[in-house]
Structures are given as C-alpha cells and as structure tokens.
Amino acid sequence: VEAMAKVVVRLVTASGRSRIEVPSSATFGEFQAEVQSRTGVEVSVQKLSSDPRGQQVISGAPSASLAQLGISNGAQLHLTNQEASIAAQVLTKVPVPVEPEAAVPKSGGAAAAAGAAASSSAPAASATQPPKETQVVPGDAGKKVDPKFETFDAFLRNRRYDTAALPGSQRYVSSQLKQGGMIKLPPSVSLKQQPYRHVDTLSVINVPEVENFIGYWQTHLLQNAMQRLGWMYGYYLEDKNYDEGCRAVVEGIYEPPQEMIGEMAMPKDDPHMDQVDRIAEALGLERIGWMFTTLPLESDDQLLSPEEVLRIARLQNEHSNDLHFTKYRLSKFVSCAVRPDAALGGMPSLNPYMVSDQCCAMVRDGILSESTDRKHCLVRDAQTNELVSDFLVEGKPTKKLLPDFFIVRVNDTAPKKHQRMFTHAEFPRENRPTQPQRRDDLKKYFRGVSTSEPSWSRYADFHLILYIAHEIDVDTALAIAECVRDRKDIPEGTEMLIKEIIR
C-alpha cells in the first residue's frame, strides 16, 4: 500500500541523474520544488520535457496533479537547464541529523584506543592486490582521487550511466551437452580487478563500542582460538572527500547467537533479529555490515582468505538492492576483519573490505566452490555433460583464482570529534556465554549513570535499549529509541516503570 502511494520519477540532467520520489497526491508545484532542491534550478526557469532535446515540453499550473500532466510512476523526465547539478545520492536510509551538543557529564567511559581505530599499513603486496593504505592525490574541486578505485557514481557518470556491461548485470550460466543437438558454448570470462567501489570509507564513530567488542575477544576468547562476530549498525552519508563518495558510519554492534564452525564464528538462528532491526530503525540506523575476528592469515601479504571472500560475497548478495537510480543491483554491506597486526606488535587492527560485483555474481550463480585450498578461490568442476565458462587471468584459463582479484579495500577512519548517537556503552552485551545479562545489570547501570544527565542521555546505550525490549516490551524500547534519536526527554511513565523495576 505504501509503495502505491509514491510516484518515482527518474530525472536526467546534463550533469547526472537523480531518483525523485514524491507522494502520488503531490502537485506539479511540489514536484518542481523537489527538483529545485535536487538540482539548484529555480522553479521559474525549469525546463522539463519527456525527451532529451526538450521538444516535448512538460508544463502546467502549480496546482495541477502529476497524473493530469502525464507524469506517472517510473516516468523519465529531462531537465535541459545546463546549470543543473545533481547531488550524490548514496543513502539507503536517511539518517536522523544530530546537532553538535555540549558534552554530557557522566561517570566512567572508555578512552579511544588509537591503535584499534586508526588505519594500519601492511607489507607490500602483489601488483594485483588492493593497497592496504590508500594513497590519495588532489583532484578537481579539492576532492581526493584514489588511484586504485573510483567512486561508483563517478565511474558511471564517465560511462554515461550504462550498467548493462557491469559484472552484476551478467549471468554465468553453464550449457548442457545434448546428443544430436547444437552445442552452445558458454562465453569465456576475463577476471579483472574492479575499478570502482560502492563504499569509500568506514567511520567508527562509537569507539567504545568497538573497544568492548575487541576487548571481549582478546580477554575471553582468543586464548582458546575462539572467534567473535557482530552486526554493525549505523547509516550512510555522502563522503565529501571524494567525488560522489559514500561513507558508512558505525554507531553500534549487535552480537547475535553464534558458534564456531572450523576457524570462523558463524551466526546461529536468531529469534530476536527482527526485533533488533526494528529498534535500530527507530534509532534512525540500519545494518551496514559486520565485524569479525580472526587469527593472522598464513601469508603477510594476504588480505582475506578464500573462505572469507566467499562468505563476504554471500552477505553482500543477501544485503543488496536495486535502489540506485539506474536500478543496478548493488550492495553497500561492509565487512570489517579484526586481526592481530604484526606492525602493531600483535595488537588488533580494523581492516574494512568489500568484494567485487563480479565475485558476488560468481557466488550467486554457483561458480565458485567451497574448498580446503587456503590461498585460492576455486572454480567448480563441471558436472557430466555440462560446459562451464573458462575464467581467464591475463588471457589464460585457470580454475585457481587469487582472492586479491576480488578484494575492494575500503578506507577506515576514526572521527576526531565524537558526536556519536550513544553517550554510553557500559551495559553488558547480549548473547555472550561467559557474561549472561541479568536484571541486576539494570540496577548497576543506572547507579553508574549521573542523574545530572538529560533523561535521554541516561538511556543512550544501544545494548540497554535492546535489553529493555527483551525484559519489558518492544514498544517501551521503541519509544526510548525515538527519544534518544531526537534528543527528547523520556516519558515520565516510562521512567517510573524503570525505577520500579530497579528498586
């Protein structure tokens, strides 16, 4: 029902494209106002048409409905004004803006560990390997230019927004041998490193949250070769350091029920996952990726193991959509590996990655197989009477593919100004077998929080809100989440309920 109440229009300008979404009841004047906000072209001088040359002019009274002017859902319109400019659109969910505020006094609080939050350099790798630390050189208008990767929208703009030839649009379909029939050979496929990326930077704004995750692994799990994973929640912003760049911002980490399978932590079925997503949405957040711990890889110049590459590709496929204005299906789901770093004396470092669209397509179509090979991704063997494409590296067919061909390195930063959504990160985490949550944790938490803080700030702990949903009810947790998001006082009735529980 909600989808039917919207009209989506693809707007084409001389500088790019934009996807404009307005209510189906919107007037032409309201639509023009939205066009102005996207392009900077005043309503009075807008030249809209249904063709690129501007011959099929679209005009009407500001009060006219879109339907009266023939503007329907999915229509493509052209704005022929040469001065139009398109702001980069990289958000899948509009984050709630939080204005800079005075520091809230509170007791305790973890200090930001520079080693865990900052980028780290690694030994030189092969020529095909993405750089561990991205070099940047000045570009037009003060933007950074990454010599290894373009931003996705800039890459598309230079190719007139043609997505038909992109790897995600390809299907790797095998052929069957039939006796007496024509044989259609599947085409060979050249493997190349992806020249663009969908997310340019991962920013950890809630440093204590990451410190707690890493600290638990180091203190309780690492000595037994146990690993840990968590879903990262946050939002996406335009990264103004790059031409139409995208930045993923981490605000919280939820640790689901999990188990060790082989050398990796794997999530188990989680009956509370939908509830966590609902609370995150009330906070203005969404699942933007995952963080996982691991032992050092066998080779110093190896960034990801073959097993990790396949798993990341599956997760990107699961968290992909066609919300981009070109309708090209893509993922902005970032994977962050936490490993001991020899350059830091064995201290862990954060290593954010994605894998290429080509890798995701090969996993989607069942081309890459699970294997015990610790250095190569393997193309699966053809079955009886089946023909599978040859995959070419530097013009030569091979079934052994270095993970480096698929890896897309994402920059990581720790913002200097910590204006994070959650002012606290002390409440015990969920689903930790050695540290189960108890009701007494509520009493301990609120005893440690200063009563001089605003009421919303006292509740601004991701894991506290999740626990309230489990211990009291989801509606109470959602109401608290919205107050934290909007920096509003907690309702008096809710505060009285919590005080009664912790008496």
Coordinates of C-alpha atoms in Angstrom, one line a residue:
V1 CA 0.0 0.0 0.0
E2 CA 2.8 2.4 0.9
A3 CA 4.6 1.7 -2.4
M4 CA 1.4 2.6 -4.3
A5 CA 1.2 5.9 -2.6
K6 CA 4.5 7.1 -4.1
V7 CA 5.5 8.3 -7.5
V8 CA 9.1 7.7 -8.5
V9 CA 10.5 9.8 -11.4
R10 CA 13.9 9.4 -13.0
L11 CA 15.3 12.9 -13.6
V12 CA 18.0 13.2 -16.2
T13 CA 20.2 16.4 -16.4
A14 CA 23.4 17.4 -18.1
S15 CA 25.5 16.5 -15.0
G16 CA 23.8 13.3 -13.9
R17 CA 20.7 11.5 -12.9
S18 CA 18.5 11.6 -9.8
R19 CA 15.7 9.5 -8.5
I20 CA 12.9 11.7 -7.2
E21 CA 10.2 10.2 -5.0
V22 CA 7.0 12.2 -4.1
P23 CA 3.6 11.3 -2.8
S24 CA 1.1 10.3 -5.5
S25 CA -1.0 13.2 -4.3
A26 CA 1.8 15.7 -5.0
T27 CA 1.0 18.7 -7.2
F28 CA 3.2 19.8 -10.1
G29 CA 4.4 22.8 -8.0
E30 CA 5.5 20.4 -5.2
F31 CA 7.3 18.2 -7.7
Q32 CA 9.1 21.3 -9.1
A33 CA 10.2 22.3 -5.6
E34 CA 11.7 18.9 -5.1
V35 CA 13.5 19.2 -8.5
Q36 CA 14.9 22.6 -7.3
S37 CA 16.2 21.0 -4.1
R38 CA 18.0 18.3 -6.0
T39 CA 19.4 20.4 -8.9
G40 CA 19.6 24.0 -7.7
V41 CA 17.5 25.2 -10.7
E42 CA 14.8 27.7 -9.7
V43 CA 11.2 26.6 -10.3
S44 CA 10.5 29.7 -12.5
V45 CA 13.2 28.7 -15.0
Q46 CA 13.0 24.9 -15.0
K47 CA 12.8 23.4 -18.5
L48 CA 11.2 19.9 -18.1
S49 CA 10.5 17.6 -21.0
S50 CA 9.9 14.0 -21.7
D51 CA 12.7 13.9 -24.4
P52 CA 16.4 14.7 -24.2
R53 CA 16.1 17.6 -26.8
G54 CA 13.5 19.4 -24.8
Q55 CA 10.9 19.4 -27.6
Q56 CA 8.1 17.6 -25.7
V57 CA 7.8 20.2 -23.0
I58 CA 6.0 19.4 -19.7
S59 CA 4.4 22.4 -18.1
G60 CA 1.2 23.2 -16.2
A61 CA -0.3 25.1 -13.3
P62 CA 1.4 24.5 -9.9
S63 CA -1.8 23.1 -8.5
A64 CA -2.2 20.5 -11.3
S65 CA -1.8 16.9 -10.3
L66 CA 1.1 14.9 -11.8
A67 CA -1.4 12.5 -13.4
Q68 CA -3.0 15.4 -15.3
L69 CA 0.4 16.2 -16.8
G70 CA 1.1 12.6 -17.7
I71 CA 3.7 12.1 -15.0
S72 CA 3.3 8.5 -13.7
N73 CA 5.3 6.2 -11.5
G74 CA 8.5 5.2 -13.2
A75 CA 8.5 8.1 -15.7
Q76 CA 11.8 9.5 -17.0
L77 CA 11.9 13.3 -17.4
H78 CA 14.7 15.5 -18.7
L79 CA 15.8 18.8 -17.2
T80 CA 17.5 20.6 -20.0
N81 CA 18.9 23.5 -18.0
Q82 CA 22.7 23.4 -18.4
E83 CA 23.3 24.9 -14.9
A84 CA 21.6 21.9 -13.2
S85 CA 23.8 19.9 -10.8
I86 CA 23.0 16.6 -9.1
A87 CA 23.9 15.9 -5.5
A88 CA 25.3 12.4 -5.0
Q89 CA 22.7 10.0 -3.6
V90 CA 24.2 7.3 -1.6
L91 CA 21.8 6.8 1.3
T92 CA 19.6 3.7 1.6
K93 CA 18.0 5.2 4.8
V94 CA 18.0 8.9 5.7
P95 CA 19.9 9.2 9.0
V96 CA 18.5 11.4 11.7
P97 CA 20.7 14.5 11.9
V98 CA 22.1 15.1 15.4
E99 CA 23.2 18.7 16.1
P100 CA 26.5 19.3 17.9
E101 CA 25.8 19.5 21.5
A102 CA 27.6 20.3 24.8
A103 CA 29.4 17.4 26.4
V104 CA 27.1 15.5 28.7
P105 CA 28.8 14.8 32.1
K106 CA 28.9 11.2 33.0
S107 CA 31.0 8.8 35.0
G108 CA 33.3 6.3 33.5
G109 CA 33.7 5.9 29.8
A110 CA 36.3 4.1 27.8
A111 CA 39.2 6.1 26.2
A112 CA 39.6 5.8 22.5
A113 CA 42.3 3.4 21.6
A114 CA 44.2 4.9 18.6
G115 CA 45.6 1.6 17.6
A116 CA 42.2 -0.1 17.2
A117 CA 40.6 2.8 15.4
A118 CA 43.2 4.0 13.1
S119 CA 44.3 2.6 9.7
S120 CA 47.4 0.4 9.7
S121 CA 49.9 -0.2 7.0
A122 CA 50.9 -3.6 5.8
P123 CA 53.9 -5.1 3.8
A124 CA 53.9 -4.5 0.1
A125 CA 51.6 -7.0 -1.8
S126 CA 51.4 -8.3 -5.3
A127 CA 50.6 -5.9 -8.2
T128 CA 47.0 -7.2 -8.3
Q129 CA 46.4 -6.6 -4.6
P130 CA 44.4 -3.6 -3.4
P131 CA 46.5 -1.2 -1.3
K132 CA 46.4 -1.7 2.4
E133 CA 46.5 2.1 2.9
T134 CA 45.0 4.1 0.1
Q135 CA 47.1 6.9 -1.4
V136 CA 45.3 10.0 -2.4
V137 CA 46.2 12.9 -4.6
P138 CA 44.3 16.2 -5.0
G139 CA 41.6 16.2 -7.7
D140 CA 39.1 18.7 -9.1
A141 CA 37.4 20.9 -6.6
G142 CA 39.6 19.7 -3.8
K143 CA 38.3 16.1 -3.9
K144 CA 40.6 13.2 -3.3
V145 CA 41.4 10.9 -6.2
D146 CA 42.1 7.2 -5.3
P147 CA 44.5 5.8 -7.9
K148 CA 43.0 2.3 -7.3
F149 CA 39.3 2.9 -7.2
E150 CA 36.8 5.4 -8.5
T151 CA 33.6 6.1 -6.6
F152 CA 30.7 4.2 -8.2
D153 CA 28.6 7.2 -9.3
A154 CA 31.7 9.0 -10.8
F155 CA 32.6 5.7 -12.6
L156 CA 29.0 5.6 -14.0
R157 CA 29.0 9.2 -15.0
N158 CA 32.1 8.8 -17.1
R159 CA 30.3 5.9 -18.9
R160 CA 27.0 7.7 -19.4
Y161 CA 25.3 5.6 -16.8
D162 CA 25.4 2.4 -18.8
T163 CA 25.1 -0.5 -16.4
A164 CA 24.4 -3.3 -18.9
A165 CA 28.1 -4.3 -19.2
L166 CA 28.8 -4.2 -15.4
P167 CA 29.6 -7.6 -13.7
G168 CA 26.5 -7.5 -11.6
S169 CA 24.3 -7.5 -14.7
Q170 CA 26.0 -10.6 -16.1
R171 CA 24.7 -14.2 -15.6
Y172 CA 27.3 -17.1 -15.5
V173 CA 25.1 -19.8 -16.9
S174 CA 26.5 -23.2 -18.0
S175 CA 25.5 -25.1 -21.1
Q176 CA 24.3 -28.8 -21.4
L177 CA 25.6 -31.2 -23.9
K178 CA 22.7 -32.9 -25.7
Q179 CA 23.2 -35.8 -28.1
G180 CA 22.4 -34.8 -31.6
G181 CA 21.7 -31.2 -30.7
M182 CA 23.5 -28.0 -31.3
I183 CA 26.2 -27.1 -28.7
K184 CA 26.2 -23.6 -27.4
L185 CA 29.5 -22.9 -25.7
P186 CA 29.3 -20.5 -22.7
P187 CA 31.5 -17.5 -23.3
S188 CA 34.9 -17.1 -21.6
V189 CA 35.1 -14.6 -18.8
S190 CA 38.1 -12.3 -18.1
L191 CA 38.8 -11.7 -14.4
K192 CA 39.7 -8.1 -13.7
Q193 CA 40.0 -6.0 -10.6
Q194 CA 37.0 -3.8 -10.0
P195 CA 37.9 -0.2 -10.8
Y196 CA 35.1 1.3 -8.6
R197 CA 33.7 0.8 -5.1
H198 CA 30.3 1.3 -3.6
V199 CA 31.5 2.4 -0.1
D200 CA 34.7 4.5 0.1
T201 CA 35.1 4.9 3.8
L202 CA 34.1 3.2 7.0
S203 CA 34.0 5.5 10.0
V204 CA 33.9 4.2 13.6
I205 CA 32.2 7.0 15.5
N206 CA 31.4 4.9 18.6
V207 CA 34.9 3.9 19.5
P208 CA 34.0 2.4 23.0
E209 CA 31.6 0.1 21.3
V210 CA 34.4 -1.4 19.1
E211 CA 36.8 -1.4 22.0
N212 CA 34.4 -3.5 24.0
F213 CA 33.9 -6.0 21.2
I214 CA 37.6 -6.4 20.6
G215 CA 38.4 -6.5 24.3
Y216 CA 36.0 -9.3 25.0
W217 CA 37.6 -11.3 22.2
Q218 CA 41.1 -10.7 23.4
T219 CA 40.3 -11.4 27.1
H220 CA 37.9 -14.3 26.9
L221 CA 38.1 -16.0 23.5
L222 CA 41.5 -15.5 21.8
Q223 CA 43.4 -17.7 24.2
N224 CA 41.2 -20.6 23.2
A225 CA 41.3 -19.8 19.5
M226 CA 37.7 -18.8 19.6
Q227 CA 36.4 -16.0 17.3
R228 CA 33.5 -13.5 17.5
L229 CA 31.3 -11.6 15.1
G230 CA 28.8 -8.8 15.3
W231 CA 26.4 -6.9 13.0
M232 CA 27.4 -3.3 12.6
Y233 CA 24.5 -0.7 12.8
G234 CA 24.8 2.8 11.5
Y235 CA 24.0 4.9 8.5
Y236 CA 25.4 6.0 5.1
L237 CA 26.5 9.6 4.3
E238 CA 27.9 11.3 1.3
D239 CA 31.7 11.3 1.7
K240 CA 32.7 14.7 0.6
N241 CA 36.3 13.8 0.4
Y242 CA 35.6 12.0 -2.8
D243 CA 33.7 12.8 -6.0
E244 CA 30.2 11.5 -5.2
G245 CA 31.7 9.3 -2.5
C246 CA 29.9 7.2 0.1
R247 CA 30.8 6.8 3.8
A248 CA 29.4 4.1 6.2
V249 CA 29.3 5.3 9.9
V250 CA 29.3 2.7 12.7
E251 CA 27.2 3.6 15.8
G252 CA 26.6 0.2 17.4
I253 CA 27.4 -3.6 17.2
Y254 CA 24.9 -6.3 17.9
E255 CA 26.4 -9.7 18.7
P256 CA 24.0 -12.5 17.6
P257 CA 23.9 -16.1 19.0
Q258 CA 26.9 -17.8 17.3
E259 CA 29.1 -20.9 17.2
M260 CA 32.5 -21.8 15.9
I261 CA 32.5 -23.8 12.6
G262 CA 36.0 -24.5 11.6
E263 CA 38.1 -21.4 12.3
M264 CA 35.3 -18.9 11.9
A265 CA 32.4 -17.7 14.1
M266 CA 29.1 -18.3 12.4
P267 CA 25.7 -16.8 13.4
K268 CA 23.0 -19.2 14.6
D269 CA 19.3 -18.7 14.1
D270 CA 18.4 -15.6 16.0
P271 CA 14.7 -15.2 17.1
H272 CA 15.4 -11.6 18.1
M273 CA 16.9 -10.4 14.8
D274 CA 13.7 -8.7 13.5
Q275 CA 13.3 -7.0 16.9
V276 CA 16.8 -5.7 16.8
D277 CA 16.3 -4.3 13.3
R278 CA 13.0 -2.6 14.4
I279 CA 14.8 -0.9 17.3
A280 CA 17.7 0.2 15.0
E281 CA 15.2 1.7 12.6
A282 CA 13.5 3.6 15.4
L283 CA 17.0 5.0 16.2
G284 CA 17.5 6.0 12.5
L285 CA 20.0 3.2 12.0
E286 CA 20.3 0.2 9.7
R287 CA 22.6 -2.8 9.4
I288 CA 25.5 -1.6 7.4
G289 CA 27.9 -4.5 7.7
W290 CA 29.6 -7.0 10.0
M291 CA 32.7 -7.2 12.1
F292 CA 34.5 -10.5 12.7
T293 CA 37.7 -11.5 14.5
T294 CA 40.3 -13.9 13.1
L295 CA 43.8 -15.2 13.6
P296 CA 46.6 -13.9 11.4
L297 CA 46.5 -15.3 7.9
E298 CA 49.2 -17.7 6.6
S299 CA 50.8 -15.0 4.5
D300 CA 51.7 -11.5 5.5
D301 CA 50.6 -10.1 2.1
Q302 CA 47.2 -11.9 2.2
L303 CA 44.2 -9.6 2.9
L304 CA 41.4 -12.1 3.0
S305 CA 41.3 -15.9 2.9
P306 CA 39.3 -17.7 0.2
E307 CA 36.7 -18.7 2.8
E308 CA 36.3 -15.1 4.0
V309 CA 35.9 -13.9 0.4
L310 CA 33.1 -16.4 -0.3
R311 CA 31.3 -15.5 2.9
I312 CA 31.6 -11.8 2.3
A313 CA 30.1 -12.3 -1.2
R314 CA 27.1 -14.2 0.2
L315 CA 26.5 -11.5 2.8
Q316 CA 26.7 -8.7 0.1
N317 CA 24.2 -10.7 -2.0
E318 CA 21.9 -11.0 0.9
H319 CA 22.1 -7.3 1.6
S320 CA 21.8 -6.0 -1.9
N321 CA 19.0 -3.9 -3.5
D322 CA 18.2 -2.0 -6.7
L323 CA 17.5 1.4 -5.0
H324 CA 20.2 3.1 -7.1
F325 CA 18.6 5.4 -9.6
T326 CA 19.9 3.2 -12.5
K327 CA 18.2 0.2 -10.9
Y328 CA 21.6 -1.6 -10.9
R329 CA 21.5 -4.1 -8.1
L330 CA 24.4 -3.5 -5.6
S331 CA 25.4 -3.8 -2.0
K332 CA 26.9 -1.3 0.4
F333 CA 27.4 -4.0 3.1
V334 CA 30.9 -3.6 4.6
S335 CA 33.0 -6.4 6.2
C336 CA 35.5 -5.4 8.8
A337 CA 38.1 -8.0 9.8
V338 CA 39.8 -7.7 13.2
R339 CA 43.2 -9.4 13.3
P340 CA 46.4 -9.2 15.3
D341 CA 48.8 -6.9 13.3
A342 CA 52.5 -7.6 13.4
A343 CA 53.2 -4.0 12.6
L344 CA 51.4 -3.0 15.8
G345 CA 53.2 -5.6 18.0
G346 CA 50.4 -8.1 17.7
M347 CA 47.7 -5.6 18.7
P348 CA 44.5 -6.0 16.7
S349 CA 43.7 -3.6 13.8
L350 CA 40.5 -2.9 11.8
N351 CA 40.5 -3.9 8.2
P352 CA 37.4 -3.0 6.2
Y353 CA 36.7 -4.7 2.9
M354 CA 34.2 -5.5 0.3
V355 CA 34.4 -7.9 -2.6
S356 CA 33.7 -7.1 -6.3
D357 CA 30.4 -7.3 -8.1
Q358 CA 32.0 -10.0 -10.3
C359 CA 32.8 -12.1 -7.2
C360 CA 29.2 -11.7 -5.9
A361 CA 27.8 -12.7 -9.3
M362 CA 30.0 -15.8 -9.5
V363 CA 28.9 -16.8 -6.0
R364 CA 25.3 -16.0 -6.8
D365 CA 25.4 -18.3 -9.9
G366 CA 27.3 -21.2 -8.1
I367 CA 30.6 -20.8 -10.0
L368 CA 32.9 -20.7 -7.0
S369 CA 33.1 -23.8 -4.8
E370 CA 33.9 -24.4 -1.2
S371 CA 37.4 -25.9 -0.8
T372 CA 40.2 -26.6 1.6
D373 CA 42.6 -24.5 -0.5
R374 CA 43.8 -21.8 1.8
K375 CA 45.2 -19.5 -0.9
H376 CA 42.9 -19.7 -3.9
C377 CA 39.2 -19.4 -4.7
L378 CA 38.3 -22.4 -6.9
V379 CA 36.0 -22.5 -9.9
R380 CA 33.8 -25.6 -9.5
D381 CA 34.3 -28.6 -11.7
A382 CA 31.7 -29.1 -14.5
Q383 CA 29.2 -32.0 -14.0
T384 CA 28.5 -34.7 -16.5
N385 CA 27.5 -33.2 -19.9
E386 CA 27.9 -29.7 -18.6
L387 CA 30.0 -26.9 -20.0
V388 CA 31.2 -24.1 -17.7
S389 CA 32.8 -20.9 -18.8
D390 CA 36.5 -20.6 -18.9
F391 CA 37.7 -17.9 -16.5
L392 CA 40.7 -16.1 -17.8
V393 CA 43.5 -14.4 -15.8
E394 CA 45.8 -12.4 -18.1
G395 CA 44.3 -14.2 -21.1
K396 CA 45.0 -17.7 -19.7
P397 CA 42.2 -20.1 -18.4
T398 CA 42.5 -21.2 -14.8
K399 CA 40.4 -22.7 -12.0
K400 CA 42.6 -21.3 -9.2
L401 CA 41.9 -17.6 -8.5
L402 CA 43.8 -15.5 -6.1
P403 CA 41.4 -13.7 -3.6
D404 CA 43.2 -10.5 -4.5
F405 CA 41.3 -10.2 -7.8
F406 CA 38.1 -9.9 -5.9
I407 CA 39.0 -7.6 -2.9
V408 CA 37.9 -4.0 -2.7
R409 CA 39.7 -2.1 0.0
V410 CA 37.7 0.4 2.0
N411 CA 39.3 3.3 3.8
D412 CA 38.8 3.4 7.6
T413 CA 38.8 6.5 9.9
A414 CA 38.1 7.4 13.4
P415 CA 36.5 10.9 13.5
K416 CA 38.3 13.5 15.6
K417 CA 35.0 14.8 17.0
H418 CA 33.0 12.2 18.7
Q419 CA 29.4 13.3 18.4
R420 CA 28.0 9.8 18.5
M421 CA 24.4 8.9 19.0
F422 CA 25.0 6.7 22.1
T423 CA 26.6 8.6 25.1
H424 CA 27.0 5.3 26.9
A425 CA 28.5 1.9 26.1
E426 CA 28.6 0.2 29.5
F427 CA 25.6 -2.1 29.5
P428 CA 26.5 -5.8 29.2
R429 CA 26.3 -7.2 25.7
E430 CA 23.8 -9.8 24.6
N431 CA 24.5 -13.4 23.8
R432 CA 27.9 -13.7 25.5
P433 CA 28.1 -17.1 27.0
T434 CA 30.6 -16.1 29.7
Q435 CA 28.8 -12.9 30.6
P436 CA 25.0 -13.5 30.6
Q437 CA 22.7 -10.5 31.1
R438 CA 20.8 -10.3 34.3
R439 CA 18.2 -7.9 35.8
D440 CA 20.7 -6.7 38.3
D441 CA 22.6 -5.2 35.4
L442 CA 19.9 -2.6 35.2
K443 CA 20.5 -1.5 38.8
K444 CA 24.3 -1.5 38.3
Y445 CA 23.9 0.5 35.1
F446 CA 21.7 3.3 36.4
R447 CA 23.7 3.5 39.6
G448 CA 26.7 4.4 37.5
V449 CA 24.9 7.0 35.4
S450 CA 24.9 10.6 36.6
T451 CA 21.4 11.9 37.4
S452 CA 22.6 15.3 36.1
E453 CA 22.4 14.0 32.5
P454 CA 19.4 14.6 30.4
S455 CA 17.0 11.7 30.6
W456 CA 17.5 10.7 27.0
S457 CA 21.3 10.5 27.6
R458 CA 20.9 8.2 30.6
Y459 CA 19.2 5.7 28.2
A460 CA 21.5 6.3 25.2
D461 CA 23.2 2.8 25.3
F462 CA 22.4 0.5 22.4
H463 CA 22.5 -2.6 24.5
L464 CA 20.4 -1.2 27.3
I465 CA 17.6 -0.4 24.8
L466 CA 17.9 -3.9 23.3
Y467 CA 17.7 -5.4 26.9
I468 CA 14.6 -3.3 27.7
A469 CA 12.9 -4.7 24.6
H470 CA 13.6 -8.3 25.9
E471 CA 13.0 -7.7 29.6
I472 CA 10.0 -5.3 29.5
D473 CA 8.5 -5.0 26.0
V474 CA 9.3 -3.8 22.5
D475 CA 7.0 -0.8 22.5
T476 CA 8.8 0.6 25.5
A477 CA 12.1 0.1 23.8
L478 CA 10.9 1.7 20.6
A479 CA 9.7 4.8 22.5
I480 CA 13.0 5.1 24.3
A481 CA 14.9 4.7 21.0
E482 CA 12.9 7.5 19.4
C483 CA 13.7 9.8 22.4
V484 CA 17.4 9.0 22.1
R485 CA 17.3 9.6 18.3
D486 CA 15.5 13.0 18.7
R487 CA 17.3 14.0 22.0
K488 CA 13.9 14.3 23.7
D489 CA 13.1 13.6 27.4
I490 CA 12.0 10.1 28.2
P491 CA 8.2 10.0 29.1
E492 CA 7.6 10.2 32.8
G493 CA 5.6 7.0 32.8
T494 CA 8.5 5.1 31.2
E495 CA 10.9 6.4 33.8
M496 CA 8.6 5.4 36.6
L497 CA 8.3 1.9 35.2
I498 CA 12.1 1.5 35.0
K499 CA 12.6 2.9 38.6
E500 CA 10.0 0.4 39.9
I501 CA 12.0 -2.5 38.3
I502 CA 15.4 -1.4 39.6
R503 CA 14.2 -0.7 43.2

